[in-house]
């Protein structure tokens, strides 16, 4: 369903582009050897380079370059074998050098694509404009002292990848799907942990509106939107605001806005006129970054199977639906878990247990697959018990619940609780005889043609055996005995 | 043998022999220089004297000589331009804005010198942030050339010379030497303290840095040798940056051989400087063969600039005659874009400087002048902390990088720069080395050209192209002008071919003969 804003003058569509700042997973900063661990004591991870002491020089961290190239390859993007680091000049207390080293005209990664998985199971391609490497700034702390600002430079110099989408997104939902997919890809690649709460993935949102199919409108850039939910809200708010503004005879001005998560609104931060003149120019302390194609090829060989490929394989090899495959590949750990369960077993049954039972249960407690109390081996063991007839599918539900609770192995639970399925025909015979004796009237009705009562007898027998009777045997014997 | 009366007048090469022969100790050599520094404080060559550190280093050096473990520069007392960060020693860049800045690290170049046994006498005055051609923009006052006419006034002040009270040998009250100048001449710049102290025999050699001529022009003005090596030869790590793509460190000495000895220690690849080049450093003294037979010496016709004094022209011809006499072949060459070098330089250098100097903001080190908010603190700090010339260049640099002007200025200047480099590449098809004057004049008086930045910038007309092209250039004393002041000749070489520069410079040095001492010693 296309996302439309109903205005006074008709239907409007929203055009969205996202700029994501993804913190590169690396032990050291982009241009210095200082550590990058999150949550360290303020200013405990700062080199003289990060603090921009006189005479200090940046040296590029090769691992960060590899991470960026990996990400570019994961986004099916063009890798630029020659890229340039530029200085973006502006004054702020948490920017020690007075400039941020970034890439302006010649980024390391060019155009690429991301395939969105939509909620209806369909897909949609969104263009990537570019990816470039840059250093983060430090953090200003305004709440530590009544009149002074403190500066923490731990983050200063940490490597970021700025990933810019084309203005291809047309709804808040698509923007959310884009962010989720991008995060999935980054996590698969191990190039960014995608943790928006810790700020290791931050998002600026470009929004404009237009009459359906009309000319592109003037866009605003909303900064600092730090969760997927906020991104959706910010787009909704900004699109509505712009439509209203235009319909009231106003004009959208190109400006930078700030998301206020408390009020759920965007506020003007600075207009185009007040925009910084960053005076970009190539950083003379760094040579152009030149990569060998053979090196890029080697990096390519280290790429893991990416979610789209994995999804296609799950559909082809395991016969899963697009939806199920999509759910399973959304996290690499989830997909790995599933494959461990499915190995040598009924793949669809494995998918049902992983998605329907396990993910459902974990969702309720807000855990992810890494925190599952049930290991893949044990879930596989449970499926084996069902498959070899030791327990029935119904009993398996109880065993699963017990496993979730205690983390015990399914075989242990089955033995301890005596849940083993009854396959002893004598015991089943007796249970059936008892049920038939106690329900002579129903037996007569059945025999006079009321076939539907068969289910009733099955239920009674199963109840009498506490569900442990082998359903197939019960069916066979019951059918024979009822015939008379 | 008897000890030479004037240890300070030895060359570095001679001093090394004397130390090895145990004719004198490193401590004696250092003390002689500490005395000379006290005697010539009127030149204002030093911002910080480090006599205690120097004597400590000298004693350690003597210990190494005793054990036979002396390094290539062991015991030689040097001066360090105060643009090099020195661990534990005030480093100012001659700017108010670095007030009280004591680096917790040592620049790569000074580390290399200390590794080889050098002794540091102190930190030398310069133009603020190396921006200037006369050493008149220093926050610590101008440096006076030892070629200035004047006289010593001995005064029984009864006090010790400032900074010397810690010295064992100087505990007794000594007369403070004061100087009265008839005319204060500039030593050139920006490495004016380096030039003055080497020429005045206060140090045996000094480090300089050269962004547009800051080693070669002052070397010419005071009659010493100064070489700006190829860009990338010496690490820039730990040198306060002026214009990163042009800055290069080099030695300033009284002889070509000393420059060869000192550069070998300073140079070398440094993984901490991405623009330093990973090439072996040769023993440059081996290049001093005197044999330049068949060497093609390029004479660029574009360097005959309008209004150049006839004596500069004559000196240039004289230089060529000397080289011809030694078997070299003069070749007329053309460097067609030379006239654009100075304007391009005065766009590129301020552009980089405006960004490099953004870090002096009062937040983390140096001067802070408080204000009611961050912006006002910046304005107060930078307004007070930077001198007029530095502010001028920051303004120019900010302007040429601004949106709407970038293409017309910075980008155009970079294109010119590429053309200039291409001019040289073409020239190397025809010649092996290029001979030019170093500067368009001899030294002028402090105060001259002070209000005319364009005239001041013209000092760099012959030196700037080498910086833009990244090539090595050396200035070697070639005689005196009609005003009795020194004049230098410049040799420009192919990238990383400093050896040819030393070889040819050695021939000029030989041909020019012994140079007179500056007036402070006569």
GROMACS .gro file of C-alpha atoms in nm, chain A residues 168-457:
model
  290
  168UNK     CA    1   1.425   0.626  -0.308
  169UNK     CA    2   1.218   0.574   0.007
  170UNK     CA    3   0.848   0.657  -0.006
  171UNK     CA    4   0.712   0.587   0.340
  172UNK     CA    5   0.812   0.571   0.708
  173UNK     CA    6   0.778   0.193   0.687
  174UNK     CA    7   1.019   0.173   0.396
  175UNK     CA    8   1.265   0.388   0.584
  176UNK     CA    9   1.237   0.150   0.880
  177UNK     CA   10   1.280  -0.151   0.653
  178UNK     CA   11   1.586   0.015   0.498
  179UNK     CA   12   1.746   0.074   0.836
  180UNK     CA   13   1.669  -0.279   0.953
  181UNK     CA   14   1.813  -0.427   0.636
  182UNK     CA   15   2.121  -0.206   0.647
  183UNK     CA   16   2.175  -0.301   1.009
  184UNK     CA   17   2.138  -0.668   0.922
  185UNK     CA   18   2.396  -0.640   0.646
  186UNK     CA   19   2.640  -0.449   0.868
  187UNK     CA   20   2.603  -0.707   1.142
  188UNK     CA   21   2.649  -0.996   0.898
  189UNK     CA   22   2.968  -0.830   0.777
  190UNK     CA   23   3.086  -0.755   1.129
  191UNK     CA   24   3.164  -0.397   1.027
  192UNK     CA   25   2.923  -0.218   1.263
  193UNK     CA   26   2.729  -0.348   1.560
  194UNK     CA   27   2.426  -0.140   1.456
  195UNK     CA   28   2.347  -0.049   1.813
  196UNK     CA   29   2.144   0.272   1.788
  197UNK     CA   30   2.105   0.309   2.164
  198UNK     CA   31   2.481   0.331   2.216
  199UNK     CA   32   2.501   0.564   1.918
  200UNK     CA   33   2.705   0.328   1.704
  201UNK     CA   34   2.444   0.381   1.432
  202UNK     CA   35   2.299   0.731   1.394
  203UNK     CA   36   2.065   0.863   1.132
  204UNK     CA   37   1.995   1.193   0.957
  205UNK     CA   38   1.666   1.200   0.769
  206UNK     CA   39   1.607   1.398   0.448
  207UNK     CA   40   1.240   1.452   0.379
  208UNK     CA   41   1.046   1.632   0.108
  209UNK     CA   42   0.688   1.604  -0.014
  210UNK     CA   43   0.527   1.634  -0.355
  211UNK     CA   44   0.198   1.577  -0.524
  212UNK     CA   45   0.192   1.216  -0.639
  213UNK     CA   46   0.420   1.191  -0.941
  214UNK     CA   47   0.502   1.564  -0.930
  215UNK     CA   48   0.833   1.747  -0.914
  216UNK     CA   49   1.059   1.692  -0.615
  217UNK     CA   50   0.998   1.939  -0.334
  218UNK     CA   51   1.247   2.122  -0.116
  219UNK     CA   52   1.394   1.892   0.144
  220UNK     CA   53   1.477   1.935   0.508
  221UNK     CA   54   1.745   1.742   0.693
  222UNK     CA   55   1.654   1.621   1.040
  223UNK     CA   56   1.954   1.532   1.250
  224UNK     CA   57   2.019   1.298   1.532
  225UNK     CA   58   1.733   1.054   1.504
  226UNK     CA   59   1.850   0.766   1.712
  227UNK     CA   60   1.605   0.481   1.680
  228UNK     CA   61   1.412   0.323   1.398
  229UNK     CA   62   1.086   0.418   1.566
  230UNK     CA   63   1.196   0.782   1.588
  231UNK     CA   64   1.294   0.777   1.222
  232UNK     CA   65   0.940   0.670   1.133
  233UNK     CA   66   0.791   0.930   1.362
  234UNK     CA   67   1.018   1.204   1.234
  235UNK     CA   68   0.926   1.126   0.872
  236UNK     CA   69   0.554   1.124   0.954
  237UNK     CA   70   0.581   1.448   1.145
  238UNK     CA   71   0.799   1.621   0.888
  239UNK     CA   72   0.582   1.510   0.592
  240UNK     CA   73   0.265   1.629   0.762
  241UNK     CA   74   0.427   1.956   0.860
  242UNK     CA   75   0.549   2.022   0.507
  243UNK     CA   76   0.213   1.939   0.348
  244UNK     CA   77   0.034   2.165   0.589
  245UNK     CA   78   0.285   2.442   0.535
  246UNK     CA   79   0.256   2.427   0.156
  247UNK     CA   80  -0.120   2.404   0.159
  248UNK     CA   81  -0.138   2.708   0.383
  249UNK     CA   82   0.053   2.899   0.117
  250UNK     CA   83   0.396   2.869   0.280
  251UNK     CA   84   0.720   2.732   0.143
  252UNK     CA   85   0.944   2.460   0.275
  253UNK     CA   86   1.289   2.606   0.336
  254UNK     CA   87   1.602   2.403   0.295
  255UNK     CA   88   1.728   2.376   0.650
  256UNK     CA   89   1.870   2.153   0.915
  257UNK     CA   90   1.620   2.043   1.179
  258UNK     CA   91   1.659   1.858   1.504
  259UNK     CA   92   1.442   1.570   1.624
  260UNK     CA   93   1.296   1.620   1.970
  261UNK     CA   94   1.210   1.271   2.091
  262UNK     CA   95   1.030   1.398   2.400
  263UNK     CA   96   0.780   1.608   2.209
  264UNK     CA   97   0.785   1.392   1.896
  265UNK     CA   98   0.850   1.695   1.674
  266UNK     CA   99   1.126   1.840   1.458
  267UNK     CA  100   1.261   2.188   1.528
  268UNK     CA  101   1.456   2.425   1.305
  269UNK     CA  102   1.826   2.420   1.390
  270UNK     CA  103   1.978   2.638   1.120
  271UNK     CA  104   1.867   2.764   0.783
  272UNK     CA  105   2.057   2.738   0.456
  273UNK     CA  106   2.181   3.093   0.507
  274UNK     CA  107   2.322   3.003   0.846
  275UNK     CA  108   2.466   2.677   0.713
  276UNK     CA  109   2.834   2.626   0.787
  277UNK     CA  110   3.080   2.684   0.509
  278UNK     CA  111   3.297   2.384   0.578
  279UNK     CA  112   3.575   2.492   0.343
  280UNK     CA  113   3.649   2.136   0.237
  281UNK     CA  114   3.992   2.075   0.090
  282UNK     CA  115   4.212   1.766   0.055
  283UNK     CA  116   4.397   1.690   0.379
  284UNK     CA  117   4.763   1.755   0.300
  285UNK     CA  118   4.871   1.528   0.586
  286UNK     CA  119   4.730   1.223   0.408
  287UNK     CA  120   4.810   1.088   0.066
  288UNK     CA  121   4.525   0.977  -0.162
  289UNK     CA  122   4.407   0.633  -0.050
  290UNK     CA  123   4.497   0.396  -0.333
  291UNK     CA  124   4.376   0.036  -0.324
  292UNK     CA  125   4.484  -0.256  -0.541
  293UNK     CA  126   4.205  -0.442  -0.717
  294UNK     CA  127   4.369  -0.768  -0.609
  295UNK     CA  128   4.344  -0.657  -0.245
  296UNK     CA  129   3.977  -0.572  -0.292
  297UNK     CA  130   3.928  -0.917  -0.446
  298UNK     CA  131   4.090  -1.079  -0.145
  299UNK     CA  132   3.861  -0.884   0.088
  300UNK     CA  133   3.568  -0.999  -0.121
  301UNK     CA  134   3.663  -1.358  -0.058
  302UNK     CA  135   3.632  -1.305   0.316
  303UNK     CA  136   3.270  -1.188   0.291
  304UNK     CA  137   3.018  -1.411   0.465
  305UNK     CA  138   2.701  -1.526   0.288
  306UNK     CA  139   2.481  -1.217   0.294
  307UNK     CA  140   2.114  -1.212   0.396
  308UNK     CA  141   1.970  -1.192   0.045
  309UNK     CA  142   2.174  -1.488  -0.074
  310UNK     CA  143   2.097  -1.679   0.241
  311UNK     CA  144   1.728  -1.612   0.202
  312UNK     CA  145   1.731  -1.738  -0.157
  313UNK     CA  146   1.919  -2.048  -0.048
  314UNK     CA  147   1.678  -2.117   0.241
  315UNK     CA  148   1.386  -2.094   0.001
  316UNK     CA  149   1.552  -2.318  -0.257
  317UNK     CA  150   1.720  -2.572  -0.030
  318UNK     CA  151   1.475  -2.591   0.258
  319UNK     CA  152   1.157  -2.514   0.071
  320UNK     CA  153   1.074  -2.227   0.304
  321UNK     CA  154   0.835  -1.946   0.221
  322UNK     CA  155   0.981  -1.603   0.147
  323UNK     CA  156   0.838  -1.482   0.475
  324UNK     CA  157   0.988  -1.761   0.688
  325UNK     CA  158   1.322  -1.737   0.512
  326UNK     CA  159   1.316  -1.358   0.563
  327UNK     CA  160   1.249  -1.396   0.935
  328UNK     CA  161   1.530  -1.647   0.975
  329UNK     CA  162   1.797  -1.451   0.788
  330UNK     CA  163   1.716  -1.119   0.958
  331UNK     CA  164   1.991  -1.201   1.205
  332UNK     CA  165   2.293  -1.402   1.123
  333UNK     CA  166   2.281  -1.583   1.459
  334UNK     CA  167   1.919  -1.671   1.398
  335UNK     CA  168   1.997  -1.815   1.057
  336UNK     CA  169   2.291  -2.009   1.197
  337UNK     CA  170   2.071  -2.141   1.477
  338UNK     CA  171   1.809  -2.249   1.230
  339UNK     CA  172   2.058  -2.425   1.009
  340UNK     CA  173   2.198  -2.614   1.307
  341UNK     CA  174   1.847  -2.728   1.396
  342UNK     CA  175   1.751  -2.814   1.038
  343UNK     CA  176   2.065  -3.011   0.961
  344UNK     CA  177   1.963  -3.370   0.887
  345UNK     CA  178   1.605  -3.301   0.994
  346UNK     CA  179   1.277  -3.197   0.838
  347UNK     CA  180   1.356  -2.839   0.735
  348UNK     CA  181   1.000  -2.709   0.748
  349UNK     CA  182   0.939  -2.868   1.086
  350UNK     CA  183   1.263  -2.707   1.205
  351UNK     CA  184   1.146  -2.370   1.073
  352UNK     CA  185   0.815  -2.407   1.255
  353UNK     CA  186   0.985  -2.481   1.584
  354UNK     CA  187   1.241  -2.201   1.546
  355UNK     CA  188   1.001  -1.932   1.422
  356UNK     CA  189   0.667  -2.036   1.574
  357UNK     CA  190   0.786  -2.164   1.908
  358UNK     CA  191   1.131  -2.038   1.994
  359UNK     CA  192   1.132  -1.688   1.838
  360UNK     CA  193   0.777  -1.635   1.959
  361UNK     CA  194   0.876  -1.725   2.315
  362UNK     CA  195   1.198  -1.520   2.307
  363UNK     CA  196   1.009  -1.222   2.171
  364UNK     CA  197   0.780  -1.224   2.474
  365UNK     CA  198   1.077  -1.197   2.707
  366UNK     CA  199   1.264  -0.953   2.485
  367UNK     CA  200   1.558  -1.185   2.433
  368UNK     CA  201   1.745  -1.249   2.114
  369UNK     CA  202   1.857  -1.583   1.982
  370UNK     CA  203   2.198  -1.553   2.144
  371UNK     CA  204   2.030  -1.556   2.483
  372UNK     CA  205   1.806  -1.855   2.409
  373UNK     CA  206   1.788  -2.097   2.702
  374UNK     CA  207   1.740  -2.375   2.446
  375UNK     CA  208   2.039  -2.467   2.236
  376UNK     CA  209   2.006  -2.557   1.870
  377UNK     CA  210   2.120  -2.910   1.951
  378UNK     CA  211   1.846  -2.952   2.213
  379UNK     CA  212   1.576  -2.810   1.988
  380UNK     CA  213   1.696  -3.054   1.723
  381UNK     CA  214   1.680  -3.330   1.984
  382UNK     CA  215   1.317  -3.243   2.054
  383UNK     CA  216   1.236  -3.265   1.685
  384UNK     CA  217   1.410  -3.603   1.673
  385UNK     CA  218   1.192  -3.730   1.960
  386UNK     CA  219   0.882  -3.632   1.764
  387UNK     CA  220   1.013  -3.774   1.441
  388UNK     CA  221   1.105  -4.115   1.585
  389UNK     CA  222   0.769  -4.138   1.764
  390UNK     CA  223   0.905  -4.118   2.119
  391UNK     CA  224   0.666  -3.834   2.189
  392UNK     CA  225   0.378  -3.686   1.998
  393UNK     CA  226   0.369  -3.335   1.856
  394UNK     CA  227   0.132  -3.232   2.131
  395UNK     CA  228   0.353  -3.360   2.409
  396UNK     CA  229   0.644  -3.185   2.232
  397UNK     CA  230   0.476  -2.852   2.310
  398UNK     CA  231   0.487  -2.932   2.682
  399UNK     CA  232   0.846  -3.052   2.662
  400UNK     CA  233   0.939  -2.730   2.478
  401UNK     CA  234   0.780  -2.519   2.750
  402UNK     CA  235   0.977  -2.714   3.009
  403UNK     CA  236   1.300  -2.671   2.813
  404UNK     CA  237   1.240  -2.299   2.792
  405UNK     CA  238   1.187  -2.286   3.165
  406UNK     CA  239   1.470  -2.509   3.283
  407UNK     CA  240   1.709  -2.536   2.993
  408UNK     CA  241   1.709  -2.911   3.039
  409UNK     CA  242   1.758  -3.156   2.755
  410UNK     CA  243   1.433  -3.282   2.598
  411UNK     CA  244   1.523  -3.650   2.654
  412UNK     CA  245   1.578  -3.581   3.025
  413UNK     CA  246   1.243  -3.409   3.055
  414UNK     CA  247   1.062  -3.689   2.870
  415UNK     CA  248   1.213  -3.956   3.095
  416UNK     CA  249   1.172  -3.762   3.417
  417UNK     CA  250   0.809  -3.687   3.351
  418UNK     CA  251   0.728  -4.020   3.187
  419UNK     CA  252   0.610  -3.857   2.869
  420UNK     CA  253   0.727  -4.131   2.642
  421UNK     CA  254   0.461  -4.212   2.386
  422UNK     CA  255   0.266  -4.535   2.443
  423UNK     CA  256   0.315  -4.770   2.149
  424UNK     CA  257   0.219  -5.081   2.343
  425UNK     CA  258  -0.091  -5.201   2.152
  426UNK     CA  259  -0.216  -5.391   2.458
  427UNK     CA  260  -0.231  -5.072   2.664
  428UNK     CA  261  -0.397  -4.886   2.381
  429UNK     CA  262  -0.644  -5.173   2.330
  430UNK     CA  263  -0.738  -5.152   2.694
  431UNK     CA  264  -0.781  -4.776   2.688
  432UNK     CA  265  -1.002  -4.802   2.381
  433UNK     CA  266  -1.209  -5.078   2.531
  434UNK     CA  267  -1.263  -4.869   2.844
  435UNK     CA  268  -1.365  -4.563   2.645
  436UNK     CA  269  -1.605  -4.770   2.429
  437UNK     CA  270  -1.757  -4.935   2.736
  438UNK     CA  271  -1.811  -4.601   2.904
  439UNK     CA  272  -1.969  -4.452   2.592
  440UNK     CA  273  -2.185  -4.732   2.460
  441UNK     CA  274  -2.447  -4.487   2.336
  442UNK     CA  275  -2.192  -4.297   2.125
  443UNK     CA  276  -2.060  -4.627   1.986
  444UNK     CA  277  -2.409  -4.714   1.872
  445UNK     CA  278  -2.454  -4.372   1.714
  446UNK     CA  279  -2.123  -4.408   1.532
  447UNK     CA  280  -2.214  -4.747   1.403
  448UNK     CA  281  -2.544  -4.615   1.277
  449UNK     CA  282  -2.352  -4.378   1.053
  450UNK     CA  283  -2.247  -4.078   1.261
  451UNK     CA  284  -1.882  -4.087   1.139
  452UNK     CA  285  -1.802  -3.750   1.288
  453UNK     CA  286  -1.789  -3.910   1.634
  454UNK     CA  287  -1.451  -4.067   1.545
  455UNK     CA  288  -1.273  -3.758   1.661
  456UNK     CA  289  -1.454  -3.772   1.992
  457UNK     CA  290  -1.326  -4.126   2.055
   0.00000   0.00000   0.00000
